[in-house]
Amino acid sequence: MRGAVLHAPGDVRVEDRADPRIEAPTDAIIRVSAACVCGSDLWPYRGIQTMDGPAPMGHEYVGIVEEVGSEVTGVRPGQFVVGSFWASDNTCEICLSGYQSGCVHRVGMGSLGSQAEYLRVPLADGTLVATPEVPPAELIPSYLAASDVLGTGWFAAVAAEAGPGKTVAVVGDGAVGLLGVLAAKQLGAERIIAVSRHESRQKLALDFGATDLVTSRGEEGVARVKELTGGLGAHSVIEAVGTQESMTQAIRSARAGGHVGFVGVTHDVSLSGLEMFWSLVHLHGGPAPVRRFLPELMELIGNRTIDPGRVFDLELPLEQAAEGYRAMDERRAVKALLHP
Amino acid sequence: MRGAVLHAPGDVRVEDRADPRIEAPTDAIIRVSAACVCGSDLWPYRGIQTMDGPAPMGHEYVGIVEEVGSEVTGVRPGQFVVGSFWASDNTCEICLSGYQSGCVHRVGMGSLGSQAEYLRVPLADGTLVATPEVPPAELIPSYLAASDVLGTGWFAAVAAEAGPGKTVAVVGDGAVGLLGVLAAKQLGAERIIAVSRHESRQKLALDFGATDLVTSRGEEGVARVKELTGGLGAHSVIEAVGTQESMTQAIRSARAGGHVGFVGVTHDVSLSGLEMFWSLVHLHGGPAPVRRFLPELMELIGNRTIDPGRVFDLELPLEQAAEGYRAMDERRAVKALLHP
């Protein structure tokens, strides 16, 4: 089969890879309907995250089940399925508490490489959720978004305790931040302040439910959020970048007793214990337990309540994956969808 | 009046101070029935926290109302009152959300010095809670504990979401940690693991409701908590020290999706963003909003459900305050009560 492989920073190639096969009786093989490039794929692409030799790429996927292992009972060949970027058993104590991304048997899908024609999904019963029927093509991007960016933005909004009566600030205008806006809106937030300096992203944020825009970052961004919230700060802050500046901005934008939900991968970020202490904020985040939210999100997509697929502003054949990486790296695209 | 003043690290003297007087119509003056020395008083006493010249000491207090300002309607002369170590209006949006320690008008009581015969309490209506009648002498230590250490341990347990079915680990065996054990027990925790290497503190922890003891700190302490929790870590962890080691131990002792409530003043503590990310824990803490819990705690003390005053293992006349500091600094005493 064909699949994307990162050989070195900046060097993504689509090449022949071995067809995946059932390795454990709990595996499934899916034919990938669509995959995409994630902001976190840019870490190794930019050389910020080191790599040991060529690596298959991609951890977001939707597809049609081709084959299942002998112990798989929850999905069957021919079904359209969505899975999280973590494979999880969905039966351990951690999964049952809603933290499937901390599953004691979790497998990171990134190591298997979903930017390909076929994909092996471990722990298929715990990981995959099928739609009632194969959906029309126009819904594919939204289901694909559910696999990571929507689920991650949703988790950030839940971690930030976005809800009725709340003012939510969103730091980060990538796909996750934009879908954090959508999630906050769906969760009933009263006011949603999107931090963005990019016109096209601002527009999407407004379409997704943002009520206010802040165009400054850092301390100026904090000051603007405070101005908009009677000097107190937001009840809920979504952090969807993962830098020192964005985390600091997020924590300082929250009021005493407020909640910060952070989902940006916090490379090289250090938090002052004393600042956390005096801030009185709640901090929660990490790799999103997307599986917790998948059934609900897939229903909202299926009945066309939400349209998260709009974050894909570039669609390419899998063979042109390298252009998808380049476009996102250069911020020409918010998120690139790949058709195998 | 007589009052304790810190002149330099290690140099606490009880000397004549000006009698406090009503300065604002919202003030009250109380005759202090009992005050005490806090673990946080040891920071400047040990020279770890710098000071600008001599400072009156103490922020924990119970007493009899002597005089109230013209706008005070909630308490009256002759009543026995307990107040938090933060004076708060209890009417602002932050107070109403339960974060009185983040009140927009808050005043730190430490600057006023409760280790004295009399004390001015700002924002008396928002800060002080009166008992139905003047309590018997044997309950005074427990009411005094409510002013800070009990309220702080309780907040830590609430922040850690201690409750039915939960396993709670408590890092720190000072008065706050021990009362965190008591709080977790009252909140219905199923299992309470106290981390302590001191026999007398272990005994008090067991009396307060601890079900397990861990005697190792750092990574060994983390490993012991994991062993006791099927490899997963505790659902809830109370951090009541404030050092790099104790915060790290607390975060690593919690399971994915678990909650860490931290109330130790985190001097010189730095948290790795990436470790927080992968831990999937909830982190919440800071200066405890004791006022939120005071009515409930005072009722539990008044009806003798709890006996938090047992953390005072040294009682001294105010004139011997210096010995109270020495005994706590040398860990000869858990907590010293001072009688003016």
XYZ file of C-alpha atoms in Angstrom:
680
model
C 0.000 0.000 0.000
C 0.960 3.667 -0.223
C 1.631 5.679 2.921
C 3.332 8.858 4.134
C 6.717 8.487 5.817
C 8.769 11.227 7.456
C 12.433 10.651 6.623
C 13.897 13.762 8.180
C 12.647 17.202 9.241
C 10.869 18.714 6.240
C 11.100 15.476 4.231
C 7.726 13.690 3.963
C 7.419 11.100 1.197
C 4.515 8.943 0.105
C 5.927 5.526 -0.655
C 5.182 1.806 -0.603
C 4.657 0.453 2.879
C 3.836 -3.122 3.889
C 0.095 -3.813 3.985
C -0.996 -4.005 7.610
C -2.381 -7.350 8.798
C -4.194 -8.622 11.848
C -1.536 -9.178 14.523
C -3.699 -9.705 17.594
C -7.229 -11.144 17.776
C -8.431 -7.735 19.015
C -7.155 -5.889 15.900
C -9.120 -4.548 12.970
C -7.870 -3.467 9.563
C -9.612 -0.488 7.987
C -9.452 0.967 4.513
C -8.797 4.649 5.229
C -11.465 6.938 3.729
C -9.664 10.094 4.805
C -6.726 11.066 6.996
C -5.160 14.425 7.775
C -2.150 16.324 9.024
C -2.161 17.346 12.684
C -0.522 20.352 14.295
C 1.426 17.855 16.398
C 2.767 16.209 13.187
C 4.563 19.505 12.643
C 6.714 19.018 15.762
C 8.893 16.286 14.177
C 8.424 17.865 10.713
C 10.016 21.036 12.087
C 12.716 19.080 13.891
C 11.529 20.289 17.307
C 10.742 16.711 18.303
C 13.598 14.344 17.526
C 13.029 11.138 15.550
C 14.826 7.802 15.236
C 14.904 7.103 11.525
C 12.004 7.159 9.035
C 8.553 7.056 10.651
C 5.083 6.407 9.212
C 2.912 9.459 9.861
C -0.662 10.265 10.879
C -2.940 9.349 13.763
C -6.330 10.681 12.599
C -8.555 8.476 10.491
C -11.981 7.371 9.363
C -12.566 4.380 7.166
C -14.346 1.184 6.232
C -13.657 -1.959 8.225
C -11.950 -4.529 5.980
C -11.191 -7.326 8.397
C -11.416 -7.994 12.106
C -9.551 -10.303 14.489
C -11.263 -13.330 16.005
C -12.135 -11.580 19.272
C -13.624 -8.429 17.761
C -17.398 -8.278 18.229
C -18.193 -4.557 18.224
C -17.514 -3.723 14.577
C -17.727 -5.769 11.391
C -16.425 -5.524 7.812
C -18.218 -2.936 5.698
C -18.960 -0.543 8.562
C -17.792 3.064 8.500
C -15.846 3.777 11.660
C -14.176 6.618 13.525
C -11.452 6.037 16.099
C -9.423 8.144 18.463
C -5.716 8.835 18.049
C -5.200 6.575 21.069
C -6.311 2.963 20.794
C -7.814 2.007 24.170
C -9.487 -1.085 25.612
C -12.377 0.992 27.005
C -12.765 -1.528 29.830
C -9.963 -0.721 32.303
C -10.582 1.422 35.368
C -8.971 4.472 33.753
C -11.058 4.117 30.560
C -14.233 3.630 32.571
C -13.497 6.882 34.404
C -13.466 8.649 31.018
C -9.700 8.862 30.498
C -9.207 6.504 27.558
C -6.086 8.439 26.559
C -4.591 7.131 29.813
C -5.803 3.536 29.206
C -3.486 1.010 30.821
C -3.254 -0.763 27.425
C -3.243 2.320 25.214
C -1.477 2.341 21.855
C -0.604 5.617 20.155
C -1.989 5.477 16.616
C 0.826 7.740 15.426
C 3.198 4.792 15.541
C 0.964 2.943 13.039
C 0.607 5.777 10.526
C -2.915 6.606 9.357
C -1.787 8.718 6.387
C -2.001 5.560 4.277
C -4.408 3.385 2.330
C -4.919 0.886 5.138
C -4.508 1.001 8.899
C -4.321 -1.565 11.655
C -6.371 -0.476 14.671
C -5.459 -2.301 17.900
C -8.132 -2.897 20.563
C -10.772 -2.384 17.879
C -13.769 -2.963 20.153
C -12.599 -0.324 22.585
C -11.355 2.130 19.984
C -13.708 2.220 17.004
C -17.224 3.612 16.859
C -19.356 2.781 13.794
C -21.989 4.989 12.178
C -25.462 3.471 11.630
C -24.736 3.457 7.888
C -21.964 4.578 5.571
C -22.300 8.385 5.555
C -22.467 10.604 2.451
C -19.149 12.003 1.244
C -19.864 15.525 2.448
C -19.868 14.362 6.078
C -16.481 12.621 5.869
C -14.438 15.719 6.848
C -16.548 16.251 9.961
C -16.252 12.614 11.061
C -12.524 12.849 10.449
C -12.366 15.957 12.651
C -13.993 13.934 15.437
C -10.994 11.586 15.421
C -8.766 14.228 17.005
C -9.191 17.980 16.572
C -12.896 18.129 17.422
C -12.514 15.634 20.265
C -9.502 17.543 21.531
C -11.189 20.948 21.344
C -14.228 19.421 23.026
C -12.110 17.958 25.836
C -10.433 21.338 26.329
C -13.846 22.985 26.653
C -15.028 20.314 29.100
C -11.756 20.586 31.082
C -12.265 24.362 31.171
C -15.826 23.723 32.406
C -17.368 25.783 29.629
C -21.127 25.927 30.066
C -24.194 28.102 30.583
C -23.480 31.505 32.111
C -19.759 31.170 31.500
C -17.365 33.418 29.625
C -14.833 31.292 27.768
C -11.566 32.606 26.334
C -9.831 30.535 23.661
C -6.071 30.939 23.211
C -5.017 29.494 19.864
C -6.709 29.755 16.469
C -5.571 26.484 14.926
C -8.089 23.741 14.195
C -8.229 22.693 17.853
C -8.769 26.232 19.130
C -11.461 26.876 16.518
C -13.227 23.647 17.457
C -12.821 24.627 21.120
C -14.975 27.628 20.194
C -17.530 25.301 18.572
C -17.470 23.036 21.647
C -17.916 25.929 24.077
C -20.898 27.097 22.034
C -22.462 23.611 22.032
C -21.866 23.327 25.774
C -23.915 26.483 26.229
C -21.283 29.123 27.022
C -22.705 32.620 27.238
C -19.737 34.462 25.798
C -16.784 33.169 23.824
C -13.679 35.291 23.344
C -11.464 34.030 20.522
C -7.838 35.163 20.461
C -6.755 35.414 16.823
C -4.891 37.763 14.532
C -5.789 35.991 11.275
C -8.802 37.230 9.374
C -9.897 33.888 7.889
C -9.567 32.163 11.257
C -11.444 34.989 12.987
C -14.272 34.491 10.516
C -14.466 30.775 11.217
C -14.322 31.455 14.977
C -17.291 33.812 14.630
C -19.152 31.245 12.517
C -18.495 28.609 15.181
C -19.920 30.843 17.934
C -17.289 33.342 19.113
C -18.898 36.529 20.441
C -15.720 38.603 20.869
C -12.327 38.739 19.209
C -9.025 39.638 20.845
C -6.172 40.274 18.456
C -3.294 40.703 20.913
C -1.182 37.999 22.498
C 0.819 37.760 25.736
C 0.259 40.347 28.464
C -1.714 42.581 26.096
C -4.009 39.680 25.298
C -4.496 39.051 29.022
C -5.315 42.712 29.594
C -7.936 42.659 26.823
C -9.649 39.574 28.272
C -9.682 41.236 31.718
C -11.192 44.389 30.193
C -13.949 42.282 28.631
C -14.694 40.533 31.945
C -14.985 43.363 34.450
C -11.350 43.023 35.462
C -11.841 39.487 36.763
C -10.778 37.284 33.860
C -12.703 34.525 32.072
C -14.441 31.705 33.938
C -13.017 29.200 31.457
C -9.930 29.336 29.274
C -9.057 26.913 26.496
C -5.352 26.645 25.701
C -4.700 25.102 22.290
C -1.112 25.994 21.419
C 1.346 24.581 23.946
C 4.007 27.274 24.207
C 5.272 29.082 27.296
C 3.596 32.270 26.088
C 0.231 30.678 25.372
C 0.105 28.743 28.655
C 1.026 31.863 30.620
C -1.573 33.866 28.701
C -4.208 31.207 29.380
C -3.544 30.977 33.123
C -3.465 34.755 33.542
C -6.666 35.170 31.510
C -8.646 33.051 33.998
C -10.289 34.467 37.099
C -9.669 33.197 40.645
C -11.518 29.882 40.859
C -11.665 29.648 37.052
C -10.696 26.681 34.892
C -7.970 26.327 32.281
C -8.273 23.381 29.870
C -4.994 22.882 28.028
C -4.489 20.567 25.085
C -1.509 22.063 23.277
C 1.450 19.716 23.700
C 3.461 21.723 26.226
C 6.970 21.259 24.854
C 9.549 23.181 26.915
C 6.891 24.800 29.087
C 7.595 25.440 32.726
C 4.921 26.626 35.146
C 5.737 28.666 38.245
C 4.336 26.900 41.303
C 3.884 30.218 43.050
C 1.983 31.715 40.102
C -0.287 28.653 39.974
C -0.795 28.996 43.758
C -1.835 32.650 43.724
C -3.885 32.318 40.530
C -6.395 29.996 42.274
C -7.191 28.498 38.869
C -7.974 24.882 38.094
C -5.598 23.392 35.530
C -6.478 20.263 33.592
C -5.510 18.950 30.203
C -3.287 16.598 28.308
C -3.905 14.141 25.490
C -7.655 14.228 24.968
C -9.702 11.150 25.816
C -11.520 11.534 22.495
C -13.160 8.106 22.820
C -15.223 9.450 25.753
C -16.885 11.971 23.480
C -17.032 10.072 20.144
C -20.597 8.683 20.326
C -22.012 12.120 21.193
C -19.887 13.964 18.636
C -20.719 11.476 15.872
C -24.410 11.921 16.584
C -24.102 15.727 16.391
C -22.302 15.333 13.054
C -24.712 12.733 11.696
C -27.745 14.894 12.423
C -25.913 17.934 11.038
C -26.028 19.947 14.274
C -22.333 20.742 13.928
C -20.033 21.048 10.951
C -16.486 20.720 12.329
C -15.176 19.593 8.932
C -15.002 23.264 7.989
C -11.569 23.437 9.597
C -10.207 21.541 6.585
C -9.326 24.278 4.140
C -7.096 22.132 1.974
C -7.912 18.737 0.445
C -5.260 16.733 -1.337
C -4.741 13.239 -2.685
C -2.570 11.202 -0.304
C 0.224 11.261 -2.907
C 0.545 15.022 -2.282
C 0.878 14.709 1.499
C 4.128 16.692 1.422
C 2.246 19.742 0.169
C -0.224 19.377 3.055
C 2.649 19.516 5.544
C 4.211 22.494 3.781
C 0.945 24.429 3.658
C 0.319 23.913 7.372
C 3.916 24.630 8.319
C 3.721 27.925 6.420
C 0.274 28.611 7.907
C -1.230 28.748 4.426
C -3.727 26.134 5.602
C -5.456 25.559 8.938
C -5.692 21.811 8.339
C -5.043 19.530 5.383
C -7.235 16.514 4.573
C -5.680 13.630 2.631
C -7.633 11.282 0.350
C -5.967 7.868 -0.026
C -1.464 45.941 74.016
C 1.045 43.087 73.800
C 1.784 41.430 70.464
C 4.381 39.282 68.689
C 6.725 41.053 66.268
C 9.327 39.424 64.021
C 12.423 41.635 63.987
C 14.696 39.413 61.937
C 14.907 35.741 61.013
C 14.773 33.750 64.252
C 14.013 36.866 66.350
C 10.361 36.962 67.491
C 9.610 39.277 70.405
C 6.396 39.975 72.286
C 6.274 43.695 72.926
C 3.943 46.666 73.252
C 2.047 47.462 70.083
C -0.517 50.229 69.508
C -4.073 49.130 70.339
C -5.978 48.613 67.098
C -8.949 50.904 66.470
C -11.826 51.068 64.031
C -10.434 52.603 60.838
C -13.278 51.909 58.405
C -17.009 51.606 59.165
C -16.800 47.953 58.055
C -14.109 47.054 60.655
C -14.510 45.148 63.893
C -12.118 44.949 66.841
C -11.904 41.604 68.595
C -10.280 40.564 71.861
C -8.240 37.548 70.788
C -9.143 34.384 72.743
C -6.439 32.323 71.067
C -3.994 32.649 68.191
C -1.327 30.319 66.860
C 1.829 29.899 64.816
C 1.396 28.777 61.206
C 3.765 26.749 59.075
C 3.802 29.728 56.721
C 5.009 31.984 59.608
C 8.166 29.880 59.501
C 9.044 31.106 55.975
C 10.085 34.603 57.160
C 11.215 33.176 60.545
C 13.686 30.997 58.645
C 14.703 33.849 56.362
C 13.401 32.057 53.251
C 10.869 34.836 52.687
C 12.459 38.280 52.913
C 11.018 40.988 55.161
C 11.120 44.776 55.220
C 11.786 45.638 58.851
C 9.905 44.425 61.948
C 6.502 42.875 61.220
C 3.571 41.980 63.477
C 2.905 38.246 63.202
C -0.046 35.865 63.017
C -3.127 35.487 60.849
C -5.181 32.852 62.685
C -7.574 33.947 65.398
C -10.742 33.448 67.384
C -12.068 35.993 69.837
C -14.807 38.082 71.339
C -16.107 41.090 69.438
C -15.234 44.271 71.352
C -16.421 46.978 68.991
C -17.827 47.249 65.467
C -17.825 49.998 62.860
C -21.019 51.850 61.992
C -21.772 49.712 58.916
C -21.277 46.302 60.544
C -24.563 44.460 61.009
C -23.589 40.777 60.982
C -21.749 40.550 64.303
C -22.087 42.461 67.575
C -19.995 43.042 70.703
C -19.866 40.057 73.024
C -20.120 37.416 70.300
C -17.481 34.730 69.852
C -16.240 34.791 66.277
C -13.980 32.906 63.920
C -12.518 34.494 60.798
C -10.387 33.402 57.905
C -6.796 34.476 57.367
C -8.095 36.529 54.444
C -10.595 39.272 55.181
C -13.142 39.269 52.330
C -16.317 41.181 51.508
C -18.205 37.952 50.735
C -20.354 39.864 48.244
C -18.178 40.245 45.122
C -18.494 37.875 42.183
C -15.342 35.977 43.176
C -16.522 35.549 46.790
C -19.959 34.440 45.634
C -18.312 31.757 43.495
C -16.666 30.402 46.662
C -13.213 31.946 46.249
C -13.136 34.430 49.121
C -9.339 34.172 49.213
C -9.432 35.817 45.778
C -11.937 38.512 46.871
C -11.471 41.714 44.909
C -11.245 43.579 48.246
C -9.319 40.962 50.205
C -6.971 41.935 53.024
C -4.337 39.491 54.284
C -4.739 39.219 58.062
C -1.013 38.526 58.408
C -0.318 42.220 57.895
C -2.464 43.002 60.953
C -0.905 40.455 63.321
C -3.265 38.193 65.247
C -0.634 36.996 67.739
C -1.718 39.834 70.019
C -4.317 40.797 72.606
C -6.562 42.642 70.164
C -7.049 42.510 66.411
C -8.706 44.728 63.838
C -10.713 42.667 61.340
C -11.534 44.518 58.088
C -14.737 43.694 56.180
C -16.143 42.211 59.399
C -19.528 41.256 57.944
C -17.912 39.272 55.158
C -15.109 37.791 57.235
C -16.380 36.824 60.681
C -18.752 34.011 61.596
C -20.214 33.977 65.120
C -21.097 30.916 67.198
C -24.655 30.748 68.639
C -23.121 31.287 72.101
C -19.675 31.676 73.623
C -18.262 28.131 73.479
C -16.653 26.256 76.388
C -12.878 26.571 76.701
C -12.192 23.037 75.497
C -13.606 23.859 72.046
C -11.422 26.950 71.546
C -8.513 25.061 69.907
C -10.836 23.455 67.370
C -12.478 26.768 66.445
C -9.012 28.272 66.137
C -8.015 25.440 63.771
C -11.005 26.355 61.582
C -9.469 29.805 61.023
C -6.757 28.351 58.800
C -5.325 24.839 59.103
C -8.644 22.989 59.157
C -10.133 25.222 56.453
C -6.982 24.804 54.381
C -6.858 21.025 54.763
C -10.571 20.916 53.952
C -10.084 23.012 50.818
C -7.241 20.724 49.737
C -9.521 17.701 50.153
C -12.330 19.409 48.219
C -9.867 20.523 45.493
C -8.643 16.918 45.306
C -12.291 15.815 45.011
C -12.021 13.447 47.955
C -15.296 11.605 48.415
C -17.083 8.255 48.536
C -15.306 5.455 46.696
C -12.098 7.472 46.395
C -8.585 6.639 47.512
C -6.914 9.784 48.827
C -3.162 10.153 49.357
C -1.951 12.940 51.645
C 1.566 14.290 51.131
C 2.640 16.250 54.213
C 2.120 15.449 57.891
C 2.013 18.966 59.310
C -1.206 20.330 60.796
C -2.688 20.994 57.337
C -1.876 17.518 56.022
C -3.270 15.885 59.158
C -6.465 17.919 58.863
C -6.564 17.017 55.169
C -6.847 13.425 56.399
C -9.705 14.446 58.715
C -11.406 16.320 55.863
C -11.083 13.393 53.445
C -12.627 11.134 56.088
C -15.532 13.539 56.659
C -16.055 13.841 52.913
C -16.519 10.070 52.768
C -13.255 8.866 51.224
C -12.962 5.096 51.163
C -9.235 4.856 51.725
C -6.793 7.464 53.010
C -3.052 6.983 52.599
C -1.034 9.264 54.874
C 2.602 9.885 53.976
C 4.529 10.366 57.231
C 7.733 9.234 58.855
C 6.964 10.608 62.336
C 5.394 8.256 64.841
C 3.317 10.819 66.736
C 1.997 12.310 63.477
C 1.237 8.857 62.087
C -0.811 8.169 65.206
C -2.823 11.368 64.792
C -3.313 10.597 61.075
C -4.728 7.184 61.983
C -6.971 8.766 64.635
C -8.228 11.257 62.036
C -9.116 8.460 59.591
C -6.025 7.342 57.674
C -6.295 3.705 56.591
C -2.743 3.257 55.285
C 0.648 4.756 56.069
C 3.492 5.334 53.631
C 6.810 6.193 55.224
C 8.895 6.961 52.139
C 9.111 10.222 50.240
C 9.929 11.164 46.644
C 9.948 8.427 43.992
C 9.834 5.684 46.634
C 6.757 7.289 48.132
C 5.148 7.427 44.662
C 5.954 3.746 44.100
C 4.346 2.788 47.436
C 1.139 4.688 46.616
C 1.023 2.989 43.185
C 1.495 -0.409 44.844
C -1.435 0.325 47.133
C -3.662 1.359 44.208
C -3.236 -1.442 41.690
C -0.518 0.437 39.851
C -2.845 3.302 38.913
C -2.215 5.917 41.600
C -4.666 7.606 43.945
C -7.877 9.228 42.729
C -7.173 12.254 44.930
C -3.935 13.648 46.296
C -3.598 16.366 48.919
C -0.335 18.300 48.805
C 0.360 20.176 52.039
C 4.052 21.036 51.973
C 4.914 23.268 49.012
C 8.360 22.038 47.966
C 9.505 20.819 44.559
C 9.789 17.293 45.946
C 6.352 17.243 47.551
C 4.581 18.714 44.501
C 6.296 16.227 42.201
C 5.429 13.388 44.564
C 1.806 14.542 44.702
C 1.366 14.821 40.927
C 3.026 11.457 40.277
C 0.944 9.771 42.997
C -2.306 10.638 41.195
C -3.843 8.451 38.495
C -4.732 9.658 34.992
C -7.856 11.769 35.425
C -7.163 12.132 39.157
C -7.139 15.339 41.193
C -4.322 17.036 43.092
C -5.325 19.660 45.664
C -2.286 21.690 46.683
C -2.177 24.152 49.559
C 1.489 24.267 50.505
C 2.895 27.661 49.516
C 4.894 26.630 46.458
C 8.062 28.701 46.959
C 10.645 28.022 44.229
C 8.553 25.261 42.682
C 8.563 24.787 38.934
C 6.203 22.390 37.172
C 7.052 20.758 33.864
C 4.326 21.523 31.337
C 4.997 18.247 29.566
C 4.753 16.248 32.786
C 1.461 17.962 33.626
C 0.264 17.195 30.073
C 1.018 13.482 30.151
C -0.125 13.049 33.763
C -3.738 13.888 32.805
C -4.273 15.064 36.396
C -6.379 17.978 37.549
C -4.386 20.523 39.543
C -6.080 23.034 41.811
C -5.017 24.832 44.942
C -3.693 28.039 46.376
C -4.649 30.121 49.394
C -7.708 28.381 50.798
C -11.066 30.165 50.651
C -11.657 29.213 54.279
C -14.675 31.487 54.567
C -16.560 29.216 52.143
C -16.317 26.340 54.602
C -16.485 28.154 57.977
C -20.220 27.767 58.736
C -20.108 24.028 58.045
C -16.832 23.487 59.899
C -17.996 25.492 62.928
C -21.141 23.400 63.107
C -19.136 20.160 62.998
C -16.955 21.500 65.805
C -19.872 22.808 67.873
C -21.685 19.476 67.759
C -18.402 17.674 68.479
C -18.380 15.642 65.253
C -14.756 16.605 64.636
C -11.921 17.552 66.967
C -9.351 19.338 64.788
C -7.910 21.141 67.847
C -5.886 17.991 68.496
C -3.238 19.295 66.096
C -2.187 21.779 68.792
C 0.384 19.853 70.792
C 1.869 22.894 72.497
C -0.005 25.645 74.366
C 1.834 28.708 75.596
C 1.038 32.144 76.979
C 1.412 34.812 74.272
C 4.473 36.149 76.114
C 6.289 32.893 75.186
C 5.512 33.110 71.452
C 9.229 32.807 70.638
C 9.286 29.309 72.144
C 6.296 28.369 69.956
C 8.225 29.390 66.839
C 11.337 27.530 68.001
C 9.415 24.348 68.786
C 7.743 24.327 65.358
C 10.944 25.253 63.544
C 12.711 22.326 65.237
C 9.679 20.096 64.587
C 9.294 19.471 68.314
C 5.681 20.630 67.919
C 3.124 20.182 65.141
C 1.396 23.453 65.992
C 1.648 25.941 68.849
C -1.397 27.701 70.326
C -0.873 31.063 72.021
C -3.078 32.422 74.845
C -3.077 36.223 74.991
